[in-house]
Amino acid sequence: MPPFRLPLRPSATQIQLTRLYSTPPPKPRVLAKPERFNPPSHPSRRRDPTSYDRPLGAQEKEMQKTRRYPHMMPPEGTFLHWFLTNRNIHLFISMSVLISLCVTLWVQDFLLNTPYRDLLPPKSMIFAHPIRFLGRWFEVYGMHVRYVSDQTAERRRRKLEDVEKRAAYRKAHGIETGGSFRTEDSSPLADDASPVAAHEPQAASGTAGQVQGSSQAEVTKPAAGVSQPARKWFGIF
C-alpha cells in the first residue's frame, strides 16, 4: 500500500502569475480619423500680451521706436518712414509718370503723322537757343493742326455731297425715303421742305436725264469761303 500524501497547495505568487497570463492584454484606444482639418474661425477670447518680464519703461519704449528689424517698416521719425508713408510724394510720383507718358505719346504721334517733319528745328538748337527752338516747334505744330483740320473738313464735305447726291438720285428715280420703289397705283411721297420736290412736276413731263440735271442743280453745297473752326487741345485750349 503506497504511502498517503497530502496535495500541495499553490502559493500566492503562483496564483498571481496564473491570473496575469490568463487575462488578455487591453486593446489600445483608436481615435476616429477626421475627414479634414477645420480650424476655428476666431479664438474664443482675446488673449492679453504675455510678458514674463517686468513692463517696459518709458526710456526702453523710446529706444524700441528707433530699432531696425529685417523685412519691416522703418521706425517712425526717420526719412525713409516719411518717404514711404507720405501721400503727397506718392501722388506727385504717380502724376509725373502719367503726364510723362502722355507727353511722350503725343510727341511720337505728332512726329509719325505730320507732313511737316522736315521743318522742325534741329535738336542741337535746344541748348543754344531754347526759346527759338520751342517757338519754331510750336509753329510747325500749328501748321500740322491746320492740316489735320482741313483734311477732316474735306472728308466731311465729301460725305455730305455723297448723301445729297443719293437723295437727289432717289427723288429723280421715284424711290421713296423708306427705300421702296413706287408702283403704278401709288405716288411717291412729296417733301415740301426739300429743294428737289418743287421740280418734280417738270421731271414727270421731261426725260430722266433732264430731271437728274435739274435736281442736282438744286443741291445746296457748303460755301467755299467759310473756314472751319480750329482744332482745340483737349477741347479746352
Coordinates of N, CA and C in Angstrom, one line a residue:
M1 N 0.9 -1.2 0.0 CA 0.0 0.0 0.0 C 0.9 1.2 0.0
P2 N 0.7 2.1 -1.0 CA 1.5 3.3 -1.1 C 1.2 4.3 0.1
P3 N 2.3 5.0 0.4 CA 2.1 6.0 1.5 C 1.1 7.1 1.1
F4 N 0.3 7.6 2.0 CA -0.6 8.6 1.7 C 0.1 10.0 1.7
R5 N -0.2 10.8 0.6 CA 0.5 12.1 0.5 C -0.6 13.2 0.4
L6 N -0.4 14.3 1.1 CA -1.4 15.4 1.0 C -1.1 16.2 -0.3
P7 N -2.1 16.7 -0.9 CA -1.9 17.5 -2.1 C -1.3 18.9 -1.8
L8 N -0.4 19.3 -2.7 CA 0.3 20.6 -2.4 C -0.6 21.8 -2.8
R9 N -0.7 22.7 -2.0 CA -1.5 23.9 -2.3 C -0.6 25.0 -3.0
P10 N -1.1 25.6 -4.1 CA -0.3 26.6 -4.8 C -0.1 27.8 -3.9
S11 N 1.1 28.4 -4.1 CA 1.4 29.6 -3.3 C 0.7 30.8 -3.9
A12 N 0.8 31.9 -3.2 CA 0.1 33.2 -3.7 C 0.8 33.7 -4.9
T13 N 2.1 33.6 -5.0 CA 2.8 34.1 -6.2 C 2.4 33.3 -7.5
Q14 N 2.2 32.0 -7.3 CA 1.8 31.2 -8.5 C 0.4 31.6 -8.9
I15 N -0.5 31.8 -7.9 CA -1.9 32.2 -8.3 C -1.9 33.6 -9.0
Q16 N -1.0 34.5 -8.6 CA -1.0 35.9 -9.2 C -0.5 35.8 -10.7
L17 N 0.6 35.0 -10.9 CA 1.1 34.8 -12.3 C 0.1 34.1 -13.2
T18 N -0.7 33.2 -12.6 CA -1.7 32.5 -13.4 C -2.8 33.4 -13.8
R19 N -3.2 34.3 -12.9 CA -4.2 35.3 -13.3 C -3.6 36.3 -14.4
L20 N -2.4 36.7 -14.3 CA -1.8 37.6 -15.3 C -1.7 37.0 -16.7
Y21 N -1.4 35.7 -16.7 CA -1.2 35.1 -18.0 C -2.6 34.8 -18.6
S22 N -3.6 34.5 -17.8 CA -4.9 34.2 -18.4 C -5.7 35.4 -18.8
T23 N -5.4 36.6 -18.3 CA -6.1 37.8 -18.7 C -5.5 38.4 -20.0
P24 N -6.3 38.6 -21.1 CA -5.8 39.1 -22.3 C -5.4 40.6 -22.1
P25 N -4.3 41.0 -22.8 CA -3.9 42.4 -22.7 C -4.9 43.4 -23.2
P26 N -5.1 44.6 -22.7 CA -6.1 45.6 -23.2 C -5.7 46.1 -24.5
K27 N -6.7 46.3 -25.3 CA -6.5 46.8 -26.7 C -6.3 48.3 -26.6
P28 N -5.4 48.9 -27.5 CA -5.2 50.3 -27.5 C -6.4 51.1 -28.0
R29 N -6.7 52.3 -27.5 CA -7.8 53.1 -27.9 C -7.5 53.7 -29.3
V30 N -8.4 53.5 -30.2 CA -8.2 54.0 -31.6 C -9.2 55.2 -31.8
L31 N -8.6 56.3 -32.2 CA -9.4 57.5 -32.4 C -9.9 57.5 -33.8
A32 N -11.1 58.1 -34.0 CA -11.6 58.2 -35.4 C -10.8 59.2 -36.2
K33 N -10.5 58.9 -37.5 CA -9.8 59.8 -38.3 C -10.7 60.9 -38.9
P34 N -10.3 62.2 -38.7 CA -11.2 63.2 -39.2 C -11.1 63.3 -40.7
E35 N -12.2 63.8 -41.3 CA -12.2 64.0 -42.7 C -11.2 65.1 -43.2
R36 N -11.2 66.2 -42.5 CA -10.3 67.3 -42.9 C -10.1 68.1 -41.6
F37 N -9.1 69.0 -41.7 CA -8.8 69.9 -40.6 C -9.7 71.1 -40.7
N38 N -10.5 71.4 -39.7 CA -11.3 72.6 -39.7 C -10.9 73.5 -38.6
P39 N -10.1 74.5 -38.9 CA -9.6 75.4 -37.9 C -10.7 76.3 -37.4
P40 N -10.6 76.8 -36.2 CA -11.7 77.7 -35.7 C -11.6 79.0 -36.4
S41 N -12.8 79.7 -36.6 CA -12.8 80.9 -37.4 C -12.2 82.1 -36.5
H42 N -12.3 82.0 -35.2 CA -11.8 83.1 -34.4 C -11.5 82.5 -33.0
P43 N -10.6 83.0 -32.3 CA -10.3 82.4 -31.0 C -11.5 82.7 -30.0
S44 N -11.5 81.9 -29.0 CA -12.7 82.0 -28.1 C -12.6 83.3 -27.3
R45 N -11.5 83.8 -27.0 CA -11.4 85.1 -26.3 C -10.1 85.8 -26.7
R46 N -10.0 87.0 -26.5 CA -8.9 87.8 -26.8 C -7.8 87.6 -25.7
R47 N -6.7 87.2 -26.2 CA -5.6 87.0 -25.3 C -4.8 88.3 -25.0
D48 N -4.5 88.5 -23.8 CA -3.6 89.6 -23.4 C -2.2 89.3 -23.7
P49 N -1.4 90.3 -24.1 CA 0.0 90.0 -24.3 C 0.7 89.5 -23.1
T50 N 1.4 88.4 -23.3 CA 2.1 87.7 -22.2 C 3.5 88.2 -22.1
S51 N 3.9 88.6 -21.0 CA 5.2 89.1 -20.8 C 5.7 88.5 -19.5
Y52 N 6.8 87.8 -19.5 CA 7.3 87.1 -18.3 C 8.3 88.0 -17.7
D53 N 8.5 89.2 -18.2 CA 9.5 90.1 -17.6 C 8.7 91.3 -17.0
R54 N 9.4 92.2 -16.4 CA 8.8 93.4 -15.9 C 8.3 94.3 -17.1
P55 N 7.3 95.1 -16.9 CA 6.9 96.0 -18.0 C 8.0 97.0 -18.5
L56 N 7.9 97.3 -19.8 CA 8.9 98.2 -20.3 C 8.7 99.6 -19.8
G57 N 9.9 100.3 -19.5 CA 9.8 101.7 -19.1 C 9.7 102.7 -20.2
A58 N 9.6 103.9 -19.9 CA 9.4 105.0 -21.0 C 10.7 105.1 -21.8
Q59 N 11.9 105.0 -21.2 CA 13.1 105.0 -22.0 C 13.3 103.8 -22.9
E60 N 12.9 102.7 -22.4 CA 13.0 101.5 -23.3 C 12.0 101.5 -24.5
K61 N 10.8 102.1 -24.2 CA 9.9 102.2 -25.3 C 10.4 103.2 -26.4
E62 N 11.0 104.3 -26.0 CA 11.6 105.2 -26.9 C 12.7 104.6 -27.7
M63 N 13.5 103.8 -27.1 CA 14.6 103.1 -27.8 C 14.0 102.0 -28.7
Q64 N 12.9 101.5 -28.4 CA 12.3 100.5 -29.3 C 11.8 101.1 -30.6
K65 N 11.4 102.3 -30.6 CA 11.0 103.0 -31.8 C 12.1 103.2 -32.8
T66 N 13.3 103.3 -32.4 CA 14.4 103.5 -33.3 C 15.1 102.2 -33.7
R67 N 14.7 101.1 -33.3 CA 15.3 99.9 -33.6 C 14.9 99.5 -35.0
R68 N 15.9 98.8 -35.7 CA 15.6 98.3 -37.1 C 15.5 96.8 -37.0
Y69 N 14.4 96.3 -37.7 CA 14.2 94.9 -37.8 C 14.2 94.5 -39.3
P70 N 14.7 93.3 -39.6 CA 14.6 92.9 -41.1 C 13.2 92.7 -41.6
H71 N 13.0 93.1 -42.8 CA 11.7 93.0 -43.5 C 10.6 93.6 -42.8
M72 N 10.8 94.7 -42.2 CA 9.7 95.5 -41.6 C 9.9 97.0 -41.9
M73 N 8.8 97.7 -41.7 CA 8.8 99.1 -41.9 C 9.9 99.8 -41.1
P74 N 10.5 100.9 -41.7 CA 11.5 101.6 -40.9 C 10.8 102.3 -39.7
P75 N 11.5 102.6 -38.7 CA 10.9 103.2 -37.5 C 10.4 104.6 -37.7
E76 N 9.5 105.1 -36.9 CA 9.0 106.4 -37.1 C 10.0 107.5 -36.8
G77 N 9.9 108.6 -37.4 CA 10.8 109.7 -37.3 C 12.0 109.7 -38.2
T78 N 12.1 108.6 -39.0 CA 13.2 108.6 -40.0 C 12.7 109.1 -41.3
F79 N 13.7 109.4 -42.2 CA 13.4 109.9 -43.5 C 12.7 108.8 -44.4
L80 N 13.2 107.6 -44.3 CA 12.6 106.5 -45.1 C 11.1 106.3 -44.7
H81 N 10.8 106.4 -43.4 CA 9.4 106.2 -43.0 C 8.5 107.3 -43.5
W82 N 9.0 108.6 -43.5 CA 8.3 109.7 -44.0 C 8.1 109.5 -45.5
F83 N 9.1 109.1 -46.2 CA 9.0 108.9 -47.7 C 8.0 107.8 -48.1
L84 N 7.9 106.8 -47.3 CA 7.1 105.6 -47.7 C 5.6 105.9 -47.2
T85 N 5.4 106.8 -46.3 CA 4.0 107.0 -45.8 C 3.4 108.3 -46.2
N86 N 4.1 109.1 -46.9 CA 3.6 110.4 -47.3 C 2.8 110.3 -48.6
R87 N 1.5 110.7 -48.5 CA 0.6 110.6 -49.7 C 1.0 111.6 -50.8
N88 N 1.4 112.8 -50.4 CA 1.8 113.8 -51.4 C 2.9 113.3 -52.3
I89 N 3.9 112.6 -51.7 CA 5.0 112.1 -52.5 C 4.5 111.1 -53.5
H90 N 3.7 110.2 -53.1 CA 3.1 109.2 -54.0 C 2.3 109.8 -55.1
L91 N 1.5 110.8 -54.7 CA 0.6 111.5 -55.7 C 1.5 112.2 -56.8
F92 N 2.6 112.8 -56.3 CA 3.5 113.5 -57.2 C 4.2 112.6 -58.2
I93 N 4.6 111.4 -57.6 CA 5.3 110.4 -58.5 C 4.3 109.8 -59.5
S94 N 3.1 109.5 -59.1 CA 2.1 108.9 -60.0 C 1.7 109.9 -61.1
M95 N 1.4 111.1 -60.7 CA 1.1 112.1 -61.8 C 2.2 112.4 -62.7
S96 N 3.4 112.4 -62.2 CA 4.6 112.7 -63.1 C 4.8 111.6 -64.1
V97 N 4.6 110.3 -63.6 CA 4.7 109.2 -64.6 C 3.6 109.3 -65.6
L98 N 2.4 109.6 -65.2 CA 1.2 109.6 -66.2 C 1.4 110.8 -67.2
I99 N 1.8 111.9 -66.7 CA 2.0 113.1 -67.6 C 3.1 112.8 -68.6
S100 N 4.2 112.3 -68.1 CA 5.4 112.0 -69.0 C 5.0 111.0 -70.1
L101 N 4.2 110.0 -69.7 CA 3.7 109.0 -70.7 C 2.8 109.7 -71.7
C102 N 1.9 110.6 -71.3 CA 1.0 111.3 -72.2 C 1.8 112.2 -73.2
V103 N 2.8 112.9 -72.6 CA 3.6 113.8 -73.5 C 4.4 113.0 -74.5
T104 N 5.0 111.9 -74.0 CA 5.7 111.0 -75.0 C 4.9 110.5 -76.1
L105 N 3.7 110.0 -75.7 CA 2.7 109.5 -76.7 C 2.3 110.6 -77.7
W106 N 2.1 111.8 -77.2 CA 1.6 112.9 -78.1 C 2.8 113.3 -79.0
V107 N 4.0 113.4 -78.5 CA 5.1 113.8 -79.4 C 5.4 112.7 -80.5
Q108 N 5.3 111.4 -80.1 CA 5.6 110.4 -81.1 C 4.5 110.3 -82.1
D109 N 3.2 110.5 -81.7 CA 2.1 110.6 -82.7 C 2.3 111.7 -83.7
F110 N 2.7 112.9 -83.1 CA 2.9 114.1 -84.0 C 4.1 113.8 -85.0
L111 N 5.2 113.3 -84.5 CA 6.3 113.1 -85.4 C 6.1 112.0 -86.5
L112 N 5.2 111.0 -86.2 CA 4.9 110.0 -87.2 C 3.9 110.4 -88.2
N113 N 3.0 111.3 -87.8 CA 1.9 111.6 -88.7 C 2.0 113.0 -89.4
T114 N 2.9 113.8 -89.0 CA 2.9 115.2 -89.6 C 3.6 115.1 -90.9
P115 N 3.1 115.9 -91.9 CA 3.9 116.0 -93.2 C 4.9 117.1 -93.1
Y116 N 5.0 117.9 -92.0 CA 6.0 119.0 -91.9 C 7.2 118.6 -91.0
R117 N 7.5 117.4 -90.9 CA 8.6 117.0 -90.0 C 10.0 117.6 -90.5
D118 N 10.1 117.8 -91.7 CA 11.4 118.4 -92.2 C 11.5 119.9 -91.8
L119 N 10.5 120.5 -91.4 CA 10.5 121.9 -91.0 C 10.9 122.1 -89.5
L120 N 10.9 121.0 -88.8 CA 11.2 121.1 -87.3 C 12.7 121.5 -87.1
P121 N 13.0 122.3 -86.1 CA 14.4 122.7 -85.8 C 15.2 121.5 -85.4
P122 N 16.5 121.6 -85.6 CA 17.4 120.5 -85.2 C 17.5 120.4 -83.7
K123 N 17.8 119.2 -83.2 CA 17.9 119.0 -81.7 C 19.1 119.8 -81.1
S124 N 20.1 120.1 -81.8 CA 21.2 120.8 -81.3 C 20.9 122.3 -80.9
M125 N 19.8 122.7 -81.4 CA 19.3 124.1 -81.2 C 18.7 124.3 -79.8
I126 N 18.3 123.2 -79.2 CA 17.6 123.3 -77.9 C 18.5 123.9 -76.8
F127 N 19.8 123.7 -76.9 CA 20.7 124.2 -75.8 C 21.2 125.6 -76.2
A128 N 21.4 125.8 -77.5 CA 21.9 127.1 -78.0 C 20.8 128.2 -77.9
H129 N 19.7 127.9 -78.5 CA 18.6 128.9 -78.5 C 17.3 128.2 -78.1
P130 N 17.1 127.9 -76.8 CA 15.9 127.2 -76.4 C 14.6 127.9 -76.7
I131 N 14.5 129.2 -76.6 CA 13.3 129.9 -76.9 C 12.9 129.8 -78.3
R132 N 13.9 130.1 -79.2 CA 13.6 130.0 -80.6 C 13.3 128.5 -81.0
F133 N 13.9 127.6 -80.4 CA 13.6 126.2 -80.7 C 12.1 125.8 -80.4
L134 N 11.7 126.2 -79.2 CA 10.3 126.0 -78.8 C 9.3 126.7 -79.7
G135 N 9.7 128.0 -80.0 CA 8.8 128.8 -80.8 C 8.6 128.2 -82.2
R136 N 9.7 127.7 -82.8 CA 9.6 127.1 -84.1 C 8.9 125.8 -84.1
W137 N 9.1 125.1 -83.0 CA 8.5 123.7 -82.8 C 6.9 123.9 -82.8
F138 N 6.5 124.9 -81.9 CA 5.0 125.1 -81.8 C 4.4 125.7 -83.1
E139 N 5.2 126.4 -83.8 CA 4.7 126.9 -85.1 C 4.5 125.8 -86.1
V140 N 5.4 124.8 -86.1 CA 5.2 123.7 -87.0 C 4.0 122.9 -86.5
Y141 N 3.8 122.8 -85.2 CA 2.7 122.0 -84.7 C 1.4 122.7 -85.1
G142 N 1.4 124.0 -85.1 CA 0.2 124.7 -85.5 C -0.2 124.5 -87.0
M143 N 0.9 124.4 -87.8 CA 0.7 124.0 -89.2 C 0.1 122.6 -89.3
H144 N 0.6 121.7 -88.5 CA 0.1 120.3 -88.5 C -1.4 120.3 -88.1
V145 N -1.8 121.1 -87.1 CA -3.2 121.1 -86.6 C -4.1 121.7 -87.7
R146 N -3.6 122.7 -88.4 CA -4.5 123.2 -89.5 C -4.6 122.2 -90.6
Y147 N -3.5 121.5 -90.9 CA -3.6 120.5 -92.0 C -4.6 119.4 -91.6
V148 N -4.5 118.9 -90.3 CA -5.5 117.9 -89.9 C -6.9 118.4 -89.9
S149 N -7.1 119.7 -89.6 CA -8.5 120.2 -89.6 C -9.0 120.3 -91.0
D150 N -8.1 120.7 -92.0 CA -8.5 120.8 -93.4 C -8.9 119.4 -93.9
Q151 N -8.1 118.4 -93.6 CA -8.4 117.1 -94.0 C -9.7 116.6 -93.5
T152 N -10.0 116.9 -92.2 CA -11.2 116.4 -91.6 C -12.4 117.2 -92.2
A153 N -12.3 118.5 -92.5 CA -13.3 119.2 -93.2 C -13.6 118.7 -94.6
E154 N -12.5 118.3 -95.3 CA -12.7 117.8 -96.6 C -13.4 116.4 -96.6
R155 N -13.1 115.6 -95.7 CA -13.8 114.3 -95.5 C -15.3 114.5 -95.2
R156 N -15.6 115.5 -94.3 CA -17.0 115.7 -94.0 C -17.7 116.3 -95.2
R157 N -17.1 117.2 -96.0 CA -17.7 117.7 -97.2 C -18.0 116.7 -98.2
R158 N -17.1 115.7 -98.4 CA -17.4 114.6 -99.3 C -18.5 113.8 -98.9
K159 N -18.6 113.5 -97.6 CA -19.7 112.7 -97.1 C -21.0 113.4 -97.3
L160 N -21.1 114.7 -97.0 CA -22.3 115.5 -97.2 C -22.7 115.5 -98.7
E161 N -21.8 115.7 -99.6 CA -22.1 115.6 -101.0 C -22.6 114.3 -101.4
D162 N -22.0 113.2 -100.9 CA -22.5 111.9 -101.2 C -23.9 111.7 -100.8
V163 N -24.2 112.1 -99.6 CA -25.6 112.0 -99.0 C -26.6 112.8 -99.9
E164 N -26.2 114.0 -100.3 CA -27.1 114.8 -101.1 C -27.3 114.2 -102.5
K165 N -26.2 113.7 -103.1 CA -26.4 113.0 -104.4 C -27.3 111.8 -104.3
R166 N -27.2 111.0 -103.2 CA -28.0 109.9 -103.0 C -29.5 110.3 -102.9
A167 N -29.7 111.4 -102.2 CA -31.1 111.9 -102.0 C -31.7 112.4 -103.4
A168 N -30.8 113.1 -104.2 CA -31.3 113.5 -105.5 C -31.6 112.3 -106.4
Y169 N -30.8 111.3 -106.3 CA -31.0 110.1 -107.2 C -32.3 109.4 -106.8
R170 N -32.6 109.3 -105.5 CA -33.8 108.7 -105.1 C -35.0 109.5 -105.6
K171 N -34.9 110.9 -105.5 CA -36.0 111.7 -105.9 C -36.2 111.6 -107.4
A172 N -35.1 111.5 -108.2 CA -35.2 111.5 -109.6 C -35.8 110.2 -110.1
H173 N -35.5 109.1 -109.5 CA -36.0 107.8 -109.9 C -37.2 107.3 -109.2
G174 N -37.8 108.2 -108.4 CA -39.1 107.8 -107.8 C -39.0 106.8 -106.6
I175 N -37.8 106.8 -105.9 CA -37.6 105.9 -104.8 C -38.0 106.7 -103.5
E176 N -38.9 106.1 -102.8 CA -39.4 106.7 -101.5 C -38.3 106.8 -100.5
T177 N -38.5 107.6 -99.5 CA -37.5 107.7 -98.4 C -37.3 106.4 -97.6
G178 N -38.4 105.5 -97.6 CA -38.3 104.3 -96.9 C -37.5 103.2 -97.6
G179 N -37.2 103.5 -98.9 CA -36.4 102.5 -99.6 C -37.1 101.7 -100.6
S180 N -38.5 101.8 -100.8 CA -39.3 101.0 -101.7 C -39.6 101.8 -102.9
F181 N -39.6 101.2 -104.1 CA -39.9 101.8 -105.3 C -41.5 102.0 -105.4
R182 N -41.8 103.1 -106.1 CA -43.3 103.4 -106.3 C -43.8 102.5 -107.4
T183 N -45.1 102.2 -107.3 CA -45.8 101.4 -108.3 C -46.7 102.3 -109.1
E184 N -47.4 101.7 -110.1 CA -48.2 102.4 -111.0 C -49.4 103.0 -110.2
D185 N -49.9 102.3 -109.2 CA -51.1 102.8 -108.5 C -50.7 103.9 -107.4
S186 N -49.5 103.8 -106.9 CA -49.2 104.7 -105.8 C -48.3 105.8 -106.3
S187 N -48.3 106.9 -105.6 CA -47.4 108.0 -106.0 C -46.4 108.2 -104.9
P188 N -45.2 108.7 -105.3 CA -44.2 108.9 -104.3 C -44.5 110.0 -103.3
L189 N -43.9 109.8 -102.1 CA -44.2 110.8 -101.0 C -43.5 112.1 -101.4
A190 N -44.2 113.2 -101.2 CA -43.7 114.5 -101.6 C -43.2 115.2 -100.3
D191 N -42.0 115.8 -100.4 CA -41.4 116.5 -99.3 C -41.4 118.0 -99.7
D192 N -42.3 118.8 -99.0 CA -42.3 120.2 -99.4 C -41.1 121.0 -99.0
A193 N -40.4 120.5 -97.9 CA -39.2 121.2 -97.5 C -38.0 120.9 -98.3
S194 N -38.0 119.9 -99.2 CA -36.9 119.6 -100.0 C -36.8 120.5 -101.2
P195 N -35.6 121.0 -101.5 CA -35.5 121.8 -102.7 C -35.7 121.1 -104.0
V196 N -35.7 119.8 -104.0 CA -35.8 119.0 -105.2 C -37.3 118.7 -105.5
A197 N -38.2 118.8 -104.4 CA -39.6 118.5 -104.6 C -40.3 119.5 -105.5
A198 N -39.8 120.7 -105.5 CA -40.5 121.7 -106.4 C -40.4 121.4 -107.9
H199 N -39.3 120.7 -108.3 CA -39.1 120.4 -109.7 C -39.6 119.0 -110.1
E200 N -40.4 118.3 -109.2 CA -40.9 117.0 -109.6 C -42.0 117.1 -110.7
P201 N -42.9 118.1 -110.8 CA -43.8 118.2 -111.9 C -43.1 118.3 -113.2
Q202 N -42.0 119.1 -113.3 CA -41.3 119.2 -114.5 C -40.6 117.9 -114.9
A203 N -40.1 117.2 -113.8 CA -39.4 116.0 -114.1 C -40.3 114.9 -114.6
A204 N -41.6 115.0 -114.3 CA -42.6 114.0 -114.8 C -42.8 114.2 -116.3
S205 N -42.8 115.5 -116.7 CA -43.0 115.7 -118.2 C -41.8 115.6 -119.0
G206 N -40.6 115.8 -118.4 CA -39.4 115.7 -119.2 C -38.8 114.3 -119.1
T207 N -37.5 114.2 -119.6 CA -36.8 113.0 -119.6 C -36.1 112.8 -118.2
A208 N -35.6 111.5 -118.0 CA -35.0 111.2 -116.8 C -33.7 112.0 -116.6
G209 N -33.0 112.2 -117.8 CA -31.7 112.9 -117.7 C -31.9 114.4 -117.3
Q210 N -32.9 115.0 -117.9 CA -33.2 116.4 -117.5 C -33.6 116.5 -116.0
V211 N -34.3 115.5 -115.5 CA -34.7 115.5 -114.1 C -33.5 115.4 -113.2
Q212 N -32.6 114.6 -113.6 CA -31.4 114.4 -112.7 C -30.6 115.6 -112.8
G213 N -30.5 116.3 -114.0 CA -29.7 117.5 -114.0 C -30.3 118.7 -113.2
S214 N -31.6 118.8 -113.3 CA -32.2 119.9 -112.6 C -32.2 119.7 -111.1
S215 N -32.3 118.4 -110.7 CA -32.3 118.1 -109.2 C -30.9 118.3 -108.7
Q216 N -29.9 118.0 -109.4 CA -28.6 118.2 -108.9 C -28.2 119.6 -108.9
A217 N -28.8 120.4 -109.7 CA -28.5 121.9 -109.7 C -29.1 122.5 -108.4
E218 N -30.2 121.9 -107.9 CA -30.8 122.5 -106.7 C -30.1 122.1 -105.4
V219 N -29.1 121.1 -105.5 CA -28.5 120.6 -104.3 C -27.6 121.7 -103.7
T220 N -27.8 122.0 -102.4 CA -27.0 123.0 -101.7 C -25.7 122.5 -101.4
K221 N -24.7 123.3 -101.6 CA -23.3 122.9 -101.2 C -22.8 123.9 -100.2
P222 N -21.9 123.4 -99.4 CA -21.3 124.3 -98.4 C -20.4 125.4 -99.0
A223 N -20.5 126.6 -98.5 CA -19.7 127.7 -99.0 C -18.2 127.4 -98.9
A224 N -17.5 127.8 -100.0 CA -16.1 127.6 -100.0 C -15.3 128.5 -99.2
G225 N -15.8 129.7 -98.9 CA -15.1 130.7 -98.2 C -15.3 130.6 -96.7
V226 N -16.2 129.7 -96.2 CA -16.4 129.5 -94.8 C -15.2 128.7 -94.2
S227 N -14.5 129.2 -93.2 CA -13.4 128.4 -92.6 C -13.9 127.6 -91.5
Q228 N -13.3 126.4 -91.4 CA -13.7 125.6 -90.3 C -13.0 126.0 -89.0
P229 N -13.7 125.8 -87.8 CA -13.0 126.2 -86.5 C -11.8 125.4 -86.3
A230 N -10.8 126.1 -85.6 CA -9.5 125.5 -85.4 C -9.7 124.4 -84.3
R231 N -8.9 123.4 -84.5 CA -8.9 122.3 -83.5 C -8.3 122.7 -82.2
K232 N -9.0 122.3 -81.1 CA -8.5 122.7 -79.8 C -7.9 121.5 -79.1
W233 N -6.9 121.8 -78.2 CA -6.2 120.8 -77.4 C -7.1 120.4 -76.2
F234 N -7.4 119.1 -76.2 CA -8.3 118.5 -75.1 C -9.6 119.2 -75.0
G235 N -10.0 119.9 -76.1 CA -11.3 120.5 -76.1 C -11.4 121.8 -75.3
I236 N -10.3 122.3 -74.8 CA -10.3 123.5 -73.9 C -9.5 124.6 -74.6
F237 N -8.3 124.4 -74.9 CA -7.4 125.5 -75.4 C -7.6 125.7 -76.9

